[in-house]
């Protein structure tokens, strides 16, 4: 299968290893991954902060870039949720029904990584090896917008060498929420403290999730605590093999 990678702003700018891991994983499974170089922000942050007019132009660009792709994958439940649940609505609210229809067509072919692996490719065991104690945080957008359910956990349970530890109150938000963490810093910090307490209580070496944004928030808090637990994206774990070695910095 030929799969277009929608890498997202955050991965491109701050966590490039996540995009590389997504590509390595899918290529190992026998698929061709292409990277449309014209891609930019999907407009989620504009939409969520009230800049709908500006967001529509980003939707138009996103559609132009990915319209020719048979399948689009993104290592982000948040951005996949924006494409699937915001793009067409934004275009329609702007009075551009033609763009809305095009956006709906692209959205129907866009998947978060675990969705693509489980629902489209029918894969649960991706041949990963990751000899660490890991706990999984289901991010809000993947849980409530995309409803990925236990797909990431089903993939993680097949990772050789790994001990998967249940995270207490896993479905509680970590407190990031994009600009929420800036505009409501005290509340965000309190929510993060609860999440870190639960993560550290598992005794895990690694906390994983399908969104780099939430991992950035949790990881930043853990670093400030000088905790031994690190955050690693789901794609990086699934891309790890005995042959490739541990590229996540966990020993």
mmCIF file of C-alpha atoms in Angstrom:
data_model
loop_
_atom_site.group_PDB
_atom_site.id
_atom_site.type_symbol
_atom_site.label_atom_id
_atom_site.label_comp_id
_atom_site.label_asym_id
_atom_site.label_seq_id
_atom_site.Cartn_x
_atom_site.Cartn_y
_atom_site.Cartn_z
ATOM 1 C CA UNK A 1 0.000 0.000 0.000
ATOM 2 C CA UNK A 2 1.168 3.554 -0.751
ATOM 3 C CA UNK A 3 0.643 5.676 2.366
ATOM 4 C CA UNK A 4 1.044 9.449 2.669
ATOM 5 C CA UNK A 5 2.505 10.646 5.969
ATOM 6 C CA UNK A 6 0.904 13.715 7.536
ATOM 7 C CA UNK A 7 3.615 14.400 10.075
ATOM 8 C CA UNK A 8 2.012 17.358 12.007
ATOM 9 C CA UNK A 9 3.655 20.617 13.091
ATOM 10 C CA UNK A 10 4.765 19.431 16.504
ATOM 11 C CA UNK A 11 6.437 16.281 15.223
ATOM 12 C CA UNK A 12 8.120 18.155 12.385
ATOM 13 C CA UNK A 13 9.440 20.930 14.609
ATOM 14 C CA UNK A 14 10.180 19.190 17.914
ATOM 15 C CA UNK A 15 9.863 15.403 17.675
ATOM 16 C CA UNK A 16 11.156 14.331 14.234
ATOM 17 C CA UNK A 17 11.992 10.855 15.529
ATOM 18 C CA UNK A 18 8.242 10.145 15.749
ATOM 19 C CA UNK A 19 7.819 10.751 12.037
ATOM 20 C CA UNK A 20 10.880 8.655 11.257
ATOM 21 C CA UNK A 21 9.598 5.837 13.457
ATOM 22 C CA UNK A 22 6.191 5.894 11.749
ATOM 23 C CA UNK A 23 7.899 5.585 8.375
ATOM 24 C CA UNK A 24 10.261 2.812 9.516
ATOM 25 C CA UNK A 25 7.391 0.839 11.014
ATOM 26 C CA UNK A 26 5.182 0.979 7.927
ATOM 27 C CA UNK A 27 8.063 0.244 5.562
ATOM 28 C CA UNK A 28 9.019 -2.749 7.688
ATOM 29 C CA UNK A 29 5.478 -4.004 7.224
ATOM 30 C CA UNK A 30 5.966 -3.808 3.469
ATOM 31 C CA UNK A 31 4.298 -0.508 2.600
ATOM 32 C CA UNK A 32 5.536 2.513 0.673
ATOM 33 C CA UNK A 33 5.490 5.748 2.643
ATOM 34 C CA UNK A 34 5.531 9.079 0.842
ATOM 35 C CA UNK A 35 5.952 12.518 2.368
ATOM 36 C CA UNK A 36 4.111 15.331 0.560
ATOM 37 C CA UNK A 37 6.524 18.226 1.048
ATOM 38 C CA UNK A 38 3.855 20.899 0.648
ATOM 39 C CA UNK A 39 2.125 19.999 3.902
ATOM 40 C CA UNK A 40 1.792 22.558 6.671
ATOM 41 C CA UNK A 41 -0.378 22.995 9.776
ATOM 42 C CA UNK A 42 -3.844 21.449 9.513
ATOM 43 C CA UNK A 43 -5.340 24.495 11.219
ATOM 44 C CA UNK A 44 -6.411 22.872 14.449
ATOM 45 C CA UNK A 45 -4.888 25.507 16.709
ATOM 46 C CA UNK A 46 -6.500 28.268 14.643
ATOM 47 C CA UNK A 47 -9.891 26.575 14.813
ATOM 48 C CA UNK A 48 -9.700 25.919 18.531
ATOM 49 C CA UNK A 49 -8.799 29.534 19.307
ATOM 50 C CA UNK A 50 -11.479 31.129 17.136
ATOM 51 C CA UNK A 51 -9.569 31.979 13.954
ATOM 52 C CA UNK A 52 -11.966 30.208 11.615
ATOM 53 C CA UNK A 53 -11.273 32.365 8.553
ATOM 54 C CA UNK A 54 -7.559 31.653 8.742
ATOM 55 C CA UNK A 55 -8.244 27.981 9.436
ATOM 56 C CA UNK A 56 -10.294 27.589 6.238
ATOM 57 C CA UNK A 57 -7.286 28.556 4.127
ATOM 58 C CA UNK A 58 -5.213 25.917 5.909
ATOM 59 C CA UNK A 59 -7.963 23.373 5.294
ATOM 60 C CA UNK A 60 -7.903 24.278 1.605
ATOM 61 C CA UNK A 61 -4.139 23.812 1.485
ATOM 62 C CA UNK A 62 -4.307 20.517 3.363
ATOM 63 C CA UNK A 63 -6.881 19.195 0.904
ATOM 64 C CA UNK A 64 -4.780 20.345 -2.058
ATOM 65 C CA UNK A 65 -1.747 18.517 -0.683
ATOM 66 C CA UNK A 66 -3.389 15.227 0.350
ATOM 67 C CA UNK A 67 -6.269 14.917 -2.095
ATOM 68 C CA UNK A 68 -4.350 12.554 -4.365
ATOM 69 C CA UNK A 69 -3.362 10.137 -1.592
ATOM 70 C CA UNK A 70 -5.038 6.738 -1.330
ATOM 71 C CA UNK A 71 -4.422 6.621 2.431
ATOM 72 C CA UNK A 72 -3.104 9.236 4.866
ATOM 73 C CA UNK A 73 -1.602 8.373 8.256
ATOM 74 C CA UNK A 74 -0.692 10.693 11.098
ATOM 75 C CA UNK A 75 0.992 9.865 14.430
ATOM 76 C CA UNK A 76 -1.455 12.153 16.208
ATOM 77 C CA UNK A 77 -4.983 11.534 17.421
ATOM 78 C CA UNK A 78 -5.374 15.271 17.859
ATOM 79 C CA UNK A 79 -4.586 16.225 14.254
ATOM 80 C CA UNK A 80 -6.453 13.235 12.833
ATOM 81 C CA UNK A 81 -9.436 14.387 14.854
ATOM 82 C CA UNK A 82 -9.165 17.877 13.384
ATOM 83 C CA UNK A 83 -9.062 16.584 9.817
ATOM 84 C CA UNK A 84 -11.978 14.229 10.362
ATOM 85 C CA UNK A 85 -14.239 16.387 12.529
ATOM 86 C CA UNK A 86 -13.375 20.042 11.832
ATOM 87 C CA UNK A 87 -12.235 20.487 8.238
ATOM 88 C CA UNK A 88 -15.476 19.931 6.354
ATOM 89 C CA UNK A 89 -17.491 21.844 8.954
ATOM 90 C CA UNK A 90 -15.166 24.842 8.682
ATOM 91 C CA UNK A 91 -15.488 24.880 4.899
ATOM 92 C CA UNK A 92 -19.261 24.543 5.055
ATOM 93 C CA UNK A 93 -19.573 27.335 7.632
ATOM 94 C CA UNK A 94 -17.538 29.525 5.276
ATOM 95 C CA UNK A 95 -20.040 28.813 2.500
ATOM 96 C CA UNK A 96 -17.669 26.660 0.442
ATOM 97 C CA UNK A 97 -19.599 23.437 -0.091
ATOM 98 C CA UNK A 98 -17.217 22.257 -2.809
ATOM 99 C CA UNK A 99 -14.276 22.468 -0.412
ATOM 100 C CA UNK A 100 -16.354 20.739 2.268
ATOM 101 C CA UNK A 101 -16.980 17.781 -0.029
ATOM 102 C CA UNK A 102 -13.287 17.564 -0.913
ATOM 103 C CA UNK A 103 -12.352 17.768 2.771
ATOM 104 C CA UNK A 104 -14.781 14.962 3.605
ATOM 105 C CA UNK A 105 -13.162 12.755 0.963
ATOM 106 C CA UNK A 106 -9.669 13.367 2.365
ATOM 107 C CA UNK A 107 -10.924 12.867 5.926
ATOM 108 C CA UNK A 108 -12.418 9.485 5.012
ATOM 109 C CA UNK A 109 -8.941 8.305 3.991
ATOM 110 C CA UNK A 110 -7.105 9.760 6.999
ATOM 111 C CA UNK A 111 -6.172 7.564 9.956
ATOM 112 C CA UNK A 112 -4.354 7.867 13.242
ATOM 113 C CA UNK A 113 -1.506 5.332 13.357
ATOM 114 C CA UNK A 114 -3.176 2.691 15.541
ATOM 115 C CA UNK A 115 -6.358 2.934 13.461
ATOM 116 C CA UNK A 116 -4.402 2.346 10.271
ATOM 117 C CA UNK A 117 -2.546 -0.640 11.680
ATOM 118 C CA UNK A 118 -5.557 -2.367 13.231
ATOM 119 C CA UNK A 119 -8.499 -1.353 11.034
ATOM 120 C CA UNK A 120 -6.923 -0.961 7.601
ATOM 121 C CA UNK A 121 -3.856 -3.188 7.610
ATOM 122 C CA UNK A 122 -5.288 -5.768 10.031
ATOM 123 C CA UNK A 123 -2.039 -5.974 11.996
ATOM 124 C CA UNK A 124 -1.669 -6.452 15.747
ATOM 125 C CA UNK A 125 1.829 -7.891 16.047
ATOM 126 C CA UNK A 126 4.145 -5.507 14.193
ATOM 127 C CA UNK A 127 7.300 -7.404 15.149
ATOM 128 C CA UNK A 128 8.353 -4.896 17.795
ATOM 129 C CA UNK A 129 10.757 -5.615 20.649
ATOM 130 C CA UNK A 130 10.945 -3.204 23.570
ATOM 131 C CA UNK A 131 12.302 -4.623 26.857
ATOM 132 C CA UNK A 132 10.922 -2.010 29.246
ATOM 133 C CA UNK A 133 8.115 -1.421 31.736
ATOM 134 C CA UNK A 134 5.561 0.752 29.942
ATOM 135 C CA UNK A 135 2.287 2.438 30.852
ATOM 136 C CA UNK A 136 -0.141 3.900 28.308
ATOM 137 C CA UNK A 137 -1.992 7.225 28.508
ATOM 138 C CA UNK A 138 -5.021 7.468 26.168
ATOM 139 C CA UNK A 139 -5.076 11.067 24.983
ATOM 140 C CA UNK A 140 -8.343 13.007 25.009
ATOM 141 C CA UNK A 141 -8.704 13.482 21.252
ATOM 142 C CA UNK A 142 -7.901 9.865 20.448
ATOM 143 C CA UNK A 143 -10.234 8.670 23.185
ATOM 144 C CA UNK A 144 -13.181 11.026 22.797
ATOM 145 C CA UNK A 145 -13.005 12.368 19.239
ATOM 146 C CA UNK A 146 -11.581 9.452 17.257
ATOM 147 C CA UNK A 147 -12.719 6.759 19.681
ATOM 148 C CA UNK A 148 -9.683 4.596 19.018
ATOM 149 C CA UNK A 149 -10.625 2.530 22.058
ATOM 150 C CA UNK A 150 -8.146 -0.196 22.927
ATOM 151 C CA UNK A 151 -6.395 -0.297 19.537
ATOM 152 C CA UNK A 152 -3.104 1.103 20.916
ATOM 153 C CA UNK A 153 -3.238 -1.317 23.839
ATOM 154 C CA UNK A 154 -3.871 -4.261 21.519
ATOM 155 C CA UNK A 155 -0.738 -3.302 19.597
ATOM 156 C CA UNK A 156 1.312 -2.805 22.761
ATOM 157 C CA UNK A 157 0.283 -6.199 24.157
ATOM 158 C CA UNK A 158 2.021 -7.847 21.206
ATOM 159 C CA UNK A 159 5.352 -6.069 21.744
ATOM 160 C CA UNK A 160 7.971 -8.643 22.723
ATOM 161 C CA UNK A 161 9.970 -8.103 25.895
ATOM 162 C CA UNK A 162 7.698 -5.366 27.196
ATOM 163 C CA UNK A 163 5.802 -5.286 30.484
ATOM 164 C CA UNK A 164 2.588 -3.292 30.046
ATOM 165 C CA UNK A 165 1.403 -1.677 33.269
ATOM 166 C CA UNK A 166 -2.126 -0.384 33.798
ATOM 167 C CA UNK A 167 -2.363 3.366 34.390
ATOM 168 C CA UNK A 168 -4.813 4.362 37.153
ATOM 169 C CA UNK A 169 -7.459 6.876 36.047
ATOM 170 C CA UNK A 170 -6.015 6.552 32.563
ATOM 171 C CA UNK A 171 -8.905 8.342 30.850
ATOM 172 C CA UNK A 172 -8.418 11.544 32.861
ATOM 173 C CA UNK A 173 -6.933 14.422 30.841
ATOM 174 C CA UNK A 174 -3.269 15.262 31.405
ATOM 175 C CA UNK A 175 -4.088 18.988 31.390
ATOM 176 C CA UNK A 176 -2.343 20.092 28.205
ATOM 177 C CA UNK A 177 -5.141 21.027 25.815
ATOM 178 C CA UNK A 178 -2.956 23.291 23.649
ATOM 179 C CA UNK A 179 -3.471 26.906 24.723
ATOM 180 C CA UNK A 180 -5.428 25.656 27.758
ATOM 181 C CA UNK A 181 -2.087 24.961 29.450
ATOM 182 C CA UNK A 182 -1.096 28.606 28.927
ATOM 183 C CA UNK A 183 -4.407 30.349 29.568
ATOM 184 C CA UNK A 184 -5.338 28.158 32.550
ATOM 185 C CA UNK A 185 -1.906 27.342 33.894
ATOM 186 C CA UNK A 186 -2.871 26.645 37.549
ATOM 187 C CA UNK A 187 -5.613 24.189 36.528
ATOM 188 C CA UNK A 188 -3.384 22.604 33.906
ATOM 189 C CA UNK A 189 -0.576 22.187 36.425
ATOM 190 C CA UNK A 190 -2.906 20.539 38.941
ATOM 191 C CA UNK A 191 -4.176 18.105 36.294
ATOM 192 C CA UNK A 192 -0.605 17.329 35.251
ATOM 193 C CA UNK A 193 0.367 16.653 38.872
ATOM 194 C CA UNK A 194 -2.401 14.063 39.138
ATOM 195 C CA UNK A 195 -1.360 12.422 35.875
ATOM 196 C CA UNK A 196 2.306 12.275 36.902
ATOM 197 C CA UNK A 197 1.391 10.802 40.255
ATOM 198 C CA UNK A 198 -0.477 7.985 38.549
ATOM 199 C CA UNK A 199 2.293 7.423 35.987
ATOM 200 C CA UNK A 200 4.995 7.270 38.657
ATOM 201 C CA UNK A 201 2.817 5.025 40.812
ATOM 202 C CA UNK A 202 2.929 2.309 38.143
ATOM 203 C CA UNK A 203 6.699 1.991 38.429
ATOM 204 C CA UNK A 204 6.981 2.294 34.644
ATOM 205 C CA UNK A 205 10.197 3.256 32.924
ATOM 206 C CA UNK A 206 8.212 4.713 30.041
ATOM 207 C CA UNK A 207 4.881 6.499 29.605
ATOM 208 C CA UNK A 208 3.580 6.270 26.062
ATOM 209 C CA UNK A 209 0.716 7.818 24.085
ATOM 210 C CA UNK A 210 -0.311 8.510 20.514
ATOM 211 C CA UNK A 211 0.086 12.299 20.701
ATOM 212 C CA UNK A 212 3.400 14.126 20.977
ATOM 213 C CA UNK A 213 1.624 17.133 22.503
ATOM 214 C CA UNK A 214 0.452 15.259 25.597
ATOM 215 C CA UNK A 215 3.790 13.489 25.900
ATOM 216 C CA UNK A 216 5.544 16.859 25.756
ATOM 217 C CA UNK A 217 3.387 18.097 28.637
ATOM 218 C CA UNK A 218 3.799 14.975 30.762
ATOM 219 C CA UNK A 219 7.467 14.623 29.873
ATOM 220 C CA UNK A 220 8.183 18.214 30.789
ATOM 221 C CA UNK A 221 6.637 17.697 34.198
ATOM 222 C CA UNK A 222 8.546 14.476 34.808
ATOM 223 C CA UNK A 223 11.801 16.142 33.804
ATOM 224 C CA UNK A 224 11.212 18.972 36.271
ATOM 225 C CA UNK A 225 10.706 16.342 38.954
ATOM 226 C CA UNK A 226 13.941 14.668 37.807
ATOM 227 C CA UNK A 227 11.991 11.431 37.605
ATOM 228 C CA UNK A 228 13.530 8.388 35.969
ATOM 229 C CA UNK A 229 10.375 7.771 33.909
ATOM 230 C CA UNK A 230 10.535 9.054 30.332
ATOM 231 C CA UNK A 231 7.896 9.645 27.667
ATOM 232 C CA UNK A 232 8.093 7.804 24.332
ATOM 233 C CA UNK A 233 5.601 7.992 21.462
ATOM 234 C CA UNK A 234 3.670 4.851 20.518
ATOM 235 C CA UNK A 235 5.243 4.914 17.032
ATOM 236 C CA UNK A 236 8.752 4.752 18.500
ATOM 237 C CA UNK A 237 7.897 1.696 20.579
ATOM 238 C CA UNK A 238 6.243 -0.089 17.664
ATOM 239 C CA UNK A 239 9.201 0.718 15.408
ATOM 240 C CA UNK A 240 11.731 -0.742 17.874
ATOM 241 C CA UNK A 241 13.248 -4.156 17.173
ATOM 242 C CA UNK A 242 16.151 -6.140 18.537
ATOM 243 C CA UNK A 243 18.044 -5.422 15.338
ATOM 244 C CA UNK A 244 17.465 -1.667 15.464
ATOM 245 C CA UNK A 245 18.410 -1.336 19.124
ATOM 246 C CA UNK A 246 16.944 1.161 21.592
ATOM 247 C CA UNK A 247 16.790 4.629 20.018
ATOM 248 C CA UNK A 248 14.543 6.133 22.679
ATOM 249 C CA UNK A 249 17.270 6.855 25.203
ATOM 250 C CA UNK A 250 15.897 4.299 27.691
ATOM 251 C CA UNK A 251 18.427 1.847 29.075
#
